[in-house]
Amino acid sequence: MPRPDRQDSVWGDVPRPAYGADYNPEQWDTATWKEDVRLMGETGVNLVSLGVFAWSWVEPRPGVFDFAGLDEVIGLLDSAGIAVDLATPTAAPPRWFSHAHPQSLPVTADGLRLAPGSRQAYCPSSPAYRERAALVTRALAERYGEHPAVVMWHINNEYAGGNPHCWCEVSAAAFRTWLRATYGDDLDALNERWGTGVWGMTYSDWSQVEPPRTSTSRLSPGLWLDFYRFCDAEHLACYRAERDIVRAHSPGRPVTTNFMASALRTTDYWRWAPEVDIVSNDHYLGSEDPDRAADLAFAADLTRGLAGGRPWLLMEHSTSAVQWQARNIAKTPGEMARNTLTHLARGADGALFFQWRQSAYGPEKWHSAMLPHGGTDTRIWREAAALGSAVAGLADVARSSCPPAGIALLLDYEAMWALELTDRPSSDLTSGDALRSWHRALWTTGLPCDIVPAPGEHRLLLVPSLYALSGAAARALEEYAARGGHLVIGPFSGVVDPDDRLHPGPYPGVLRDLLGLRVDEYLPLAAGVTVGLDDGSTGGVWAERVVPDAGTEVETRFTGGPASGLPAVLRRGTVRYLATRPDETSLARLLPRWAAEAGCAPAPAGAGGGVEVVRRNGRDGRSWLFAVNHTQAPAEVAATGIDLLSGVSAAGAISIPAGGVAVVEVAAEGSGAAAGPSGAVLS
Ligand code: GAL
């Protein structure tokens, strides 16, 4: 984690809190730019992400650069005091490029070469793409690297969003090169790790190694997992190349690329996070998702985890509806503010929207923006402007950080990829869903948690799902427990190594000693079937026939289903194992009990059931309590201090109206005045 004094130097001149949007002037005429900049001033916009998809605007023909538009726009923004997060436009190669280099277009597993015409139409391994991306990046960095308005760089956009994997011949050759380096040129080692002896699929020459293209039947899981690692590494190499060019020409300006952290897809963001100066994330709600408020907290907690204690930015979210879901439900009045302030509560030092002005044409014209089609006499505009001044009023909160929680949830991307491949005992046993459901259960009870890649100093470490696990990672869990850390490990964990090969001996492989048990048989449940537990809990998806070792306590037994009468929750010292997936209601009862037992602070008074109470602490001993009421009834939260949003002074408690938010400056934790979600870490 960077030293606090370094945090400020990393942020340079980036406004904090930042408030703004993606700005796409290439969609508008010059008169509109002037109006845009004037109106940005009215809404409190202080930072815009500029030029995200503007490659063909700045380089209309190969090698012919036209910066007139960008010069003018950056000049206008500069004169209005609006800072620029300048994007490299490399997420949207121009048509002239795709037509000149058709082999740069991505190919699907079925061998279909995708047509140009949309963004992200490139193969990340394409040398032609990388060369042209470097050229346009260099041209931009040379021209604007020292521009006073350019305070930050935004490389590409949502890497791997539309082109996570490519199966073209160029990728295949790059994959072979990557494998040869990874396996030290030892093809036998690769055969061994991928288990290619099955069905006699052993490679006898490197030239036979292909990406996992559509075939007659199943392919080696080891091949899939290495292909995922390779593709992620290729995108990261593209990012690094552009970042390094920018850094060379634009010293002192932080570089970011916007993550899609909560999408939990094909990017291992634990690898990416140290590569950016400022972690930034995009978050879009499922507009029909009844749990969408909890989803905000999940995205923010995960991004904070990726930032590793550093402040971070919400780079994109929407003012209201998006256009890419089946039914794009508008946000309700106040929801935009709640969404934004939930992120600020959980460590963001700014929030930007996609986008500034709602498009008049093209695929995203029905996506909301800060400035809607209807102009300034609209609800969205009024809310965006009011939010701008609310955010500006939180200037002192920026640079503060969230105290560590007592509870951590472990996320391992590779274990998630492995579990979610085909040919598993149950396709219902997914990893991302489990993580979200455990997080939701905590959120419902008001307990704060961090999301981490590995055991650290938290009192209680929750591991909902960890199918693939190396011996070294298992030892880290053992050491954590030996230090007194409390652990809860979900079913079907520790079964295989990172190449999806069974650990030797009875299940669950490398976790057997730590858990003090063996699993005789895994017993997936039919769709929708649930099983009772003798403490009143309900499990689903999965059961196991577990045989405890001597000294392992059986806390709860199955009362029905294929493991009826057998252990469902077992405990050895500070370590628990669950042989099923408890439903969320059960988790919401069990997790607070286990947290209390681990010595974690209870949920702050008034938190839970849709009311978030989250603390940020400043380095100067100041402290703020964010209370976000996602419910439709007023809520009372324990706090003493001044609400920075309403100016109301609270003595002991503050009432938050339905859908409302308060940010109360309270006495610092430990001073005995205000209750807060104090983090309890292992000592
Ligand atoms: C994001 C993307 C933006 C915009 C937005 C719409 O994934 O980065 O450019 O398309 O979605 O919701």
XYZ file of C-alpha atoms in Angstrom, residues 248-600:
353
model
C 7.383 9.339 -20.822
C 5.677 12.459 -22.200
C 3.427 13.475 -19.350
C 5.304 13.284 -16.086
C 3.366 13.816 -12.894
C -0.011 12.945 -14.421
C -1.598 9.780 -13.093
C -2.584 7.069 -15.521
C -5.653 4.901 -15.210
C -7.788 2.568 -17.230
C -11.406 2.031 -16.293
C -12.103 -1.405 -14.829
C -15.362 -3.338 -14.912
C -14.611 -4.910 -11.571
C -17.994 -6.171 -10.507
C -18.697 -7.812 -13.856
C -16.404 -10.616 -12.591
C -15.469 -11.784 -16.038
C -12.182 -12.557 -17.672
C -9.845 -9.965 -16.215
C -7.777 -10.672 -13.128
C -7.912 -7.185 -11.685
C -5.631 -8.106 -8.790
C -2.933 -8.251 -11.494
C -4.028 -5.021 -13.118
C -4.514 -2.829 -10.060
C -0.807 -2.287 -9.266
C -0.284 -1.207 -12.899
C -2.476 1.902 -12.646
C -1.721 5.066 -10.695
C -5.370 5.551 -9.787
C -7.785 2.645 -9.732
C -11.014 3.573 -11.481
C -14.106 1.512 -12.066
C -17.292 1.611 -14.124
C -20.488 0.432 -12.554
C -23.907 -0.036 -14.099
C -26.915 -1.287 -12.215
C -29.218 -3.992 -13.432
C -32.202 -1.663 -13.557
C -34.669 -4.455 -12.743
C -32.457 -6.022 -10.078
C -34.273 -5.846 -6.739
C -30.871 -6.062 -5.026
C -29.327 -3.235 -6.992
C -28.529 -1.153 -3.922
C -26.476 -4.023 -2.517
C -24.771 -4.385 -5.874
C -23.481 -0.817 -5.587
C -21.837 -1.645 -2.295
C -20.321 -4.791 -3.770
C -18.815 -2.870 -6.696
C -17.475 -0.180 -4.394
C -16.035 -2.633 -1.861
C -14.350 -4.607 -4.609
C -12.881 -1.479 -6.185
C -11.632 -0.323 -2.791
C -10.018 -3.723 -2.349
C -8.335 -3.418 -5.729
C -7.108 0.040 -4.820
C -5.447 -1.591 -1.820
C -6.335 1.178 0.585
C -5.703 3.994 -1.887
C -8.599 6.300 -2.798
C -10.095 5.534 -6.195
C -12.569 6.877 -8.748
C -15.956 5.815 -10.005
C -15.147 6.525 -13.644
C -18.573 5.765 -15.121
C -22.100 5.187 -13.980
C -25.418 6.410 -15.301
C -27.552 9.328 -14.263
C -30.646 7.249 -15.020
C -31.464 4.496 -17.533
C -28.979 2.715 -19.756
C -30.025 1.496 -23.202
C -28.470 -1.962 -23.334
C -30.710 -3.923 -20.983
C -33.977 -5.548 -21.987
C -36.060 -2.978 -20.128
C -34.159 0.147 -19.188
C -35.904 1.401 -16.111
C -35.225 5.025 -15.183
C -33.597 5.659 -11.822
C -36.063 6.989 -9.304
C -35.657 10.540 -8.004
C -32.711 10.601 -5.610
C -31.265 7.314 -6.845
C -28.486 9.016 -8.816
C -27.345 10.757 -5.636
C -27.577 7.601 -3.546
C -25.587 5.655 -6.133
C -22.896 8.313 -6.220
C -22.673 8.809 -2.483
C -22.569 5.064 -1.811
C -19.372 5.013 -3.844
C -17.970 8.048 -2.051
C -18.862 6.474 1.275
C -16.849 3.412 0.393
C -13.693 5.210 -0.591
C -14.171 6.846 -3.992
C -12.702 10.315 -4.348
C -14.995 11.215 -7.193
C -17.732 10.020 -9.483
C -18.194 10.535 -13.200
C -21.015 9.562 -15.500
C -21.321 8.153 -18.936
C -21.940 10.648 -20.479
C -22.087 14.426 -20.387
C -24.594 15.180 -23.174
C -27.101 12.551 -24.253
C -26.363 11.454 -27.828
C -28.766 12.525 -30.532
C -28.002 9.543 -32.742
C -26.228 6.200 -32.703
C -26.624 3.177 -30.436
C -26.449 5.100 -27.166
C -29.002 7.838 -27.787
C -31.400 6.231 -25.280
C -28.700 6.071 -22.614
C -29.143 8.750 -19.992
C -26.605 11.544 -19.520
C -26.036 14.547 -17.275
C -27.558 16.809 -19.910
C -30.617 15.013 -21.287
C -32.219 15.473 -24.721
C -34.695 17.804 -23.020
C -31.933 20.158 -21.860
C -31.786 21.914 -18.524
C -35.496 21.960 -17.720
C -35.479 18.300 -16.787
C -35.451 16.268 -13.581
C -32.153 14.602 -14.429
C -30.390 17.885 -15.058
C -31.685 19.364 -11.824
C -30.595 16.299 -9.865
C -27.180 16.238 -11.539
C -26.656 19.922 -10.701
C -27.784 19.476 -7.093
C -25.525 16.465 -6.762
C -22.617 18.491 -8.172
C -22.914 21.004 -5.349
C -23.395 18.245 -2.753
C -20.222 16.534 -3.946
C -18.331 19.837 -3.953
C -19.359 20.253 -0.325
C -17.497 17.057 0.527
C -14.082 18.449 -0.382
C -12.725 17.717 3.069
C -13.798 14.087 2.856
C -11.608 13.414 -0.158
C -8.198 12.003 0.713
C -9.692 10.190 3.688
C -9.949 6.437 3.679
C -12.255 3.721 4.920
C -10.995 1.972 8.029
C -10.265 -1.710 7.495
C -13.275 -3.884 8.195
C -13.117 -6.792 10.581
C -14.469 -9.097 7.895
C -12.974 -9.882 4.513
C -14.330 -11.809 1.554
C -11.810 -13.623 -0.596
C -11.986 -13.332 -4.378
C -9.703 -15.455 -6.542
C -10.338 -14.827 -10.229
C -8.530 -17.911 -11.465
C -10.436 -20.190 -9.082
C -13.614 -18.569 -10.395
C -12.620 -19.178 -14.027
C -11.826 -22.794 -13.168
C -15.120 -23.489 -11.405
C -17.133 -21.857 -14.152
C -15.725 -23.989 -16.981
C -17.917 -26.753 -18.360
C -17.851 -30.341 -17.071
C -18.342 -29.663 -13.411
C -20.563 -31.665 -11.031
C -23.122 -28.835 -11.222
C -23.319 -25.775 -13.405
C -25.300 -24.124 -10.588
C -22.222 -24.073 -8.366
C -20.782 -20.823 -9.650
C -18.265 -18.712 -7.835
C -19.217 -15.125 -8.636
C -22.806 -15.692 -7.500
C -21.627 -17.105 -4.189
C -19.376 -14.126 -3.569
C -22.200 -11.720 -4.289
C -24.661 -13.597 -2.163
C -22.332 -13.642 0.859
C -21.635 -9.948 0.353
C -25.384 -9.226 0.127
C -25.991 -11.137 3.346
C -23.420 -8.936 5.100
C -24.843 -5.800 3.522
C -28.327 -6.745 4.700
C -27.086 -6.956 8.257
C -25.084 -3.733 7.993
C -21.707 -5.388 8.555
C -18.863 -3.781 6.614
C -16.412 -5.985 4.772
C -13.382 -5.720 2.554
C -12.712 -7.828 -0.532
C -9.219 -9.306 -0.692
C -7.110 -11.609 -2.894
C -5.483 -13.484 -0.026
C -5.597 -13.776 3.754
C -4.404 -10.681 5.580
C -5.105 -9.146 8.947
C -8.894 -9.374 9.082
C -10.419 -11.150 12.039
C -12.839 -13.136 9.922
C -12.043 -14.300 6.405
C -14.960 -15.599 4.361
C -14.211 -17.880 1.438
C -17.503 -18.664 -0.287
C -15.903 -20.657 -3.082
C -12.312 -21.650 -3.827
C -12.426 -24.682 -6.106
C -8.877 -24.376 -7.469
C -6.152 -23.766 -4.937
C -2.400 -24.167 -4.972
C -0.506 -25.767 -2.106
C 1.103 -22.389 -1.364
C -2.277 -20.644 -1.178
C -3.568 -23.381 1.130
C -0.556 -22.828 3.381
C -1.351 -19.119 3.516
C -4.813 -20.028 4.812
C -3.264 -22.358 7.380
C -0.904 -19.619 8.551
C -3.791 -17.188 8.806
C -5.702 -19.630 11.016
C -2.578 -20.327 13.041
C -2.327 -16.572 13.740
C -5.810 -16.749 15.239
C -7.738 -15.688 12.157
C -11.262 -17.040 11.821
C -12.108 -18.696 8.531
C -15.310 -19.874 6.897
C -14.828 -21.933 3.757
C -17.636 -22.832 1.388
C -18.195 -26.208 -0.277
C -16.193 -27.764 -3.115
C -13.091 -25.741 -2.186
C -9.448 -26.798 -2.369
C -10.285 -29.656 -4.699
C -7.946 -29.067 -7.643
C -4.701 -27.246 -8.355
C -4.570 -24.109 -10.550
C -4.397 -26.331 -13.664
C -7.611 -28.132 -12.641
C -5.818 -31.340 -11.654
C -7.110 -33.170 -8.600
C -4.968 -32.847 -5.517
C -3.886 -36.330 -4.457
C -5.720 -38.193 -1.721
C -9.272 -37.781 -0.497
C -11.190 -34.542 -1.023
C -10.752 -31.694 -0.301
C -7.136 -32.002 -1.279
C -4.925 -29.306 0.148
C -7.554 -28.187 2.667
C -7.980 -31.572 4.372
C -5.650 -30.900 7.284
C -6.802 -27.349 7.853
C -10.466 -28.379 7.880
C -9.914 -31.672 9.707
C -12.240 -33.710 7.557
C -12.552 -35.637 4.349
C -15.340 -35.552 1.837
C -16.439 -39.008 0.823
C -18.714 -37.837 -1.941
C -19.943 -34.624 -3.550
C -23.720 -34.591 -3.918
C -25.015 -31.839 -6.212
C -28.717 -31.107 -5.886
C -31.252 -30.938 -8.688
C -32.325 -27.499 -9.895
C -34.319 -25.618 -7.273
C -34.004 -28.356 -4.620
C -33.194 -27.151 -1.123
C -32.042 -29.046 1.961
C -32.815 -28.303 5.591
C -30.183 -27.985 8.332
C -30.891 -28.748 11.976
C -30.271 -25.141 13.057
C -33.145 -23.986 10.861
C -30.939 -22.930 7.952
C -31.585 -23.875 4.345
C -28.979 -24.981 1.848
C -29.198 -25.249 -1.889
C -27.312 -26.337 -5.012
C -24.998 -28.720 -3.211
C -24.471 -31.221 -0.395
C -21.549 -33.411 0.598
C -20.992 -36.627 2.487
C -18.415 -35.342 4.981
C -16.481 -37.509 7.424
C -14.996 -35.437 10.260
C -11.597 -36.228 11.771
C -11.333 -36.720 15.511
C -11.395 -33.276 17.093
C -13.526 -31.687 14.407
C -16.840 -30.560 15.774
C -20.084 -31.018 13.865
C -22.099 -27.854 14.457
C -25.018 -28.495 12.166
C -26.383 -31.517 10.322
C -28.484 -31.928 7.218
C -32.097 -32.802 8.019
C -32.982 -33.820 4.483
C -31.633 -34.469 1.019
C -28.913 -36.875 -0.049
C -26.725 -36.129 3.009
C -29.557 -36.255 5.550
C -28.207 -36.724 9.072
C -24.639 -35.975 7.985
C -22.540 -32.902 8.913
C -23.409 -29.670 7.134
C -21.354 -27.150 9.133
C -18.146 -28.308 10.779
C -15.667 -26.506 12.938
C -12.079 -27.110 13.863
C -10.601 -24.390 16.066
C -11.291 -21.092 14.319
C -12.006 -22.728 10.973
C -15.467 -23.623 9.666
C -16.428 -25.615 6.620
C -19.829 -25.574 4.967
C -20.914 -28.658 3.049
C -23.707 -26.792 1.310
C -24.537 -23.312 0.074
C -26.709 -21.674 2.745
C -29.330 -19.386 1.272
C -29.022 -15.675 1.903
C -31.492 -15.588 4.781
C -29.490 -18.263 6.547
C -26.220 -16.478 5.804
C -27.626 -13.233 7.152
C -28.241 -15.052 10.444
C -25.008 -17.050 10.535
C -22.438 -14.499 9.397
C -23.084 -11.899 12.144
C -22.859 -14.686 14.723
C -19.522 -15.853 13.360
C -18.306 -12.247 13.070
C -19.106 -11.603 16.728
C -17.352 -14.788 17.718
C -14.270 -13.615 15.785
C -14.309 -10.371 17.755
C -15.498 -8.111 14.925
